[in-house]
Amino acid sequence: MPKFRNYSTFKEASRDEISPALQGIEAFLNCRTIRIGSYRYTPKEKVHISVKGIKIVAPSLKNESKDVAIQIQFKEIVKILVHFGKGLPVIFLYTMNKCGIFIRKALDMVEESGLYYNPTSDEDPYKRITLLPEVITDETKAALKTLFHKAIDELNVKEANEILVRTCPKESNNVSKLTTKSMSASISSGPKSSNPAEIRQILIYPPGKGGIPINTEDYMCLAQDQFLNDVIIDFYLKYLVHDILTHIQREKTHIFSTFFYKRLTTKPSKVNRNSNPHEWDSSLTPAQKRHARVKTWTKNVNIFEKDFIVVPINENCHWFVAIICYASLDGCRSMIDNRTVTPQENKKKERRSSMQIGSTTITPLTKQEQLTLNCDSDNLSERDEAEAEDSDLDMQCDSDEEETEKQPEKKPEIPLIKKNDPIKQPCILIFDSLAGASRSRVVATLRDYLTCEYQAKISKSKIFNKDNMKGSCPKIPQQNNFTDCGLYLLQYVEQFFKDPVSDYTLPIKQLANWFDEIVVTRKREEISKLLKTLMHKYNPDSHLHLPDIKFPTLNGVLVETEEQQEDGADADNKGSTSLKIQKCDLKDADGPIIYVKQTSTGEMLVKRNFVDTSDTIHARKRMIRLTSDSENRSVMQIKPKV
């Protein structure tokens, strides 16, 4: 990576106003979200990029109604990292320290508030400015490369995701303070409410003891580009158990809270002999100390009577899930008749030939190791997890499809399973929407937990290890943006029971196309509707109006941005105009709606396909305007768009 540029002689007095130019290179970015350090907000104005620098407008932290124009001078920009992908464009700005001082003063930032920007900080969330544009057009891309050709570097999607995850503040599962305040302003609890911005409880689900309280702040995490918090994750997992799973599935499944793994792997901050005597007991192993922290979590359940144990995990603001399968089984069983079988193991060819140079041995990296990105967050080092080697976990990648060689055949005492017979076996499956990072320590920690829990529940000794409890990361659908990891976790669990794994022969290969991306994208809107339904069911007399938040879909159909709409119109204009268009009325027979957009006035714009008389060419897409009732989304009138 090129070195940062150094402009130590830059003077504050030279700060120029960045305004639209009559000539010269410039660009404007419509951003969904901007983070200035750990301060995250939804911008009202476009970011202006020119030969003078970059202008960003942000609300003051002291007075949110006051907008502040942040003029970042060209010479203050020492590095720009950018990913131009259409699915998830992102720009990371690194500035000089003097610019950081200027921004903190302009926005009234104080470090104690947690909303802070400091380019020289050792804390990842503080040291960069992050722009999440709706789209980066070819013109904007060219402008960035021309203006900042000495300071700009391109990132691939994995690198961009990795940096963005590290950019999140440690407590960023919740909406930022200012975002919460501004969004809560739309909350109304009826005419009797004395404080409309107050965070209000929506419902407790399920009602009664052990239910999860959900409030309006939790609800706002469902908005586009927001990370789901632990409350929404726990709520939906509990909803799956109570309302979606069959009775048999419910009886054979245990889902831990999102706090379980954190509690298992976190040493108490203030250890004392009275409240945490096990932490001081030198006779206990690290695994036993970890188990002691959560031993009461299963006082009313025997997890070894369950086929599936679901463990949601949050690591450095990234959600993924581990599912422990068939922990009570000894060995492999046939899915067909449950007989004990021995699967034919395939041993991969050794491709990592080492070479000796003097006293140094050099071993080539595998493709998977080359893809793995290091994360130096302090959060990871604070975890009390079991030691592990990457070989303890099957990391499925493209090389898994390569030719393998079979082990020498031996006459087994137990019949070998037929080649195509499906099996079930004890294993820990890791479902991660950002594949690449090693989860071997997670698997080793869960094996240790099972060992201690088995002793506590069954009163017998059984060591769970990589031989009798294998670990694997199946190849599964991956997220294509920076904030949907929680949604993918929920979909993985839901799909696991909706479309179960049919064969537990490792590596599991049938899940690469488990579900379509749109299934996850529409989940924010679906959970919102679910909460409203449950709120009216359990609190029919409630007059609480939930915040008006933006979703990526409308009635399950993807909403396109203004930029995407303009790009589509440009593409249509470039097509042939000589085609004869079939005339027809605006009826259902015109074809399905292929695009939906809700305007600020509550109208919906849709496109239908009109075909020529040959029925072979989808010619143009005519736009019609549907005026809809903003509450019920019902179509009231159809008229051609002028």
mmCIF file of C-alpha atoms in Angstrom, residues 224 479-480 484 487-488 491 516-527 551-554 556-559:
data_model
loop_
_atom_site.group_PDB
_atom_site.id
_atom_site.type_symbol
_atom_site.label_atom_id
_atom_site.label_comp_id
_atom_site.label_asym_id
_atom_site.label_seq_id
_atom_site.Cartn_x
_atom_site.Cartn_y
_atom_site.Cartn_z
ATOM 1 C CA GLN A 224 -31.915 0.267 5.782
ATOM 2 C CA GLN A 479 -23.932 -10.920 2.104
ATOM 3 C CA ASN A 480 -23.217 -8.283 -0.528
ATOM 4 C CA ASP A 484 -26.934 -7.353 6.652
ATOM 5 C CA LEU A 487 -30.344 -10.677 8.665
ATOM 6 C CA TYR A 488 -28.275 -13.479 7.176
ATOM 7 C CA GLN A 491 -32.190 -16.493 7.460
ATOM 8 C CA ASP A 516 -31.937 -15.985 -3.055
ATOM 9 C CA GLU A 517 -30.519 -12.628 -1.992
ATOM 10 C CA ILE A 518 -33.924 -10.925 -2.153
ATOM 11 C CA VAL A 519 -35.166 -13.253 0.607
ATOM 12 C CA VAL A 520 -32.728 -11.564 2.990
ATOM 13 C CA THR A 521 -33.181 -8.059 1.573
ATOM 14 C CA ARG A 522 -36.919 -8.044 2.232
ATOM 15 C CA LYS A 523 -36.493 -9.349 5.783
ATOM 16 C CA ARG A 524 -36.256 -5.871 7.333
ATOM 17 C CA GLU A 525 -39.688 -4.965 6.019
ATOM 18 C CA GLU A 526 -41.092 -8.389 6.937
ATOM 19 C CA ILE A 527 -39.893 -8.177 10.550
ATOM 20 C CA PHE A 551 -36.582 -0.153 4.001
ATOM 21 C CA PRO A 552 -34.744 -1.488 0.943
ATOM 22 C CA THR A 553 -38.024 -3.035 -0.244
ATOM 23 C CA LEU A 554 -41.634 -1.963 -0.591
ATOM 24 C CA GLY A 556 -41.375 -7.215 -0.817
ATOM 25 C CA VAL A 557 -40.147 -5.634 -4.053
ATOM 26 C CA LEU A 558 -36.720 -4.019 -4.248
ATOM 27 C CA VAL A 559 -36.800 -0.217 -4.211
#
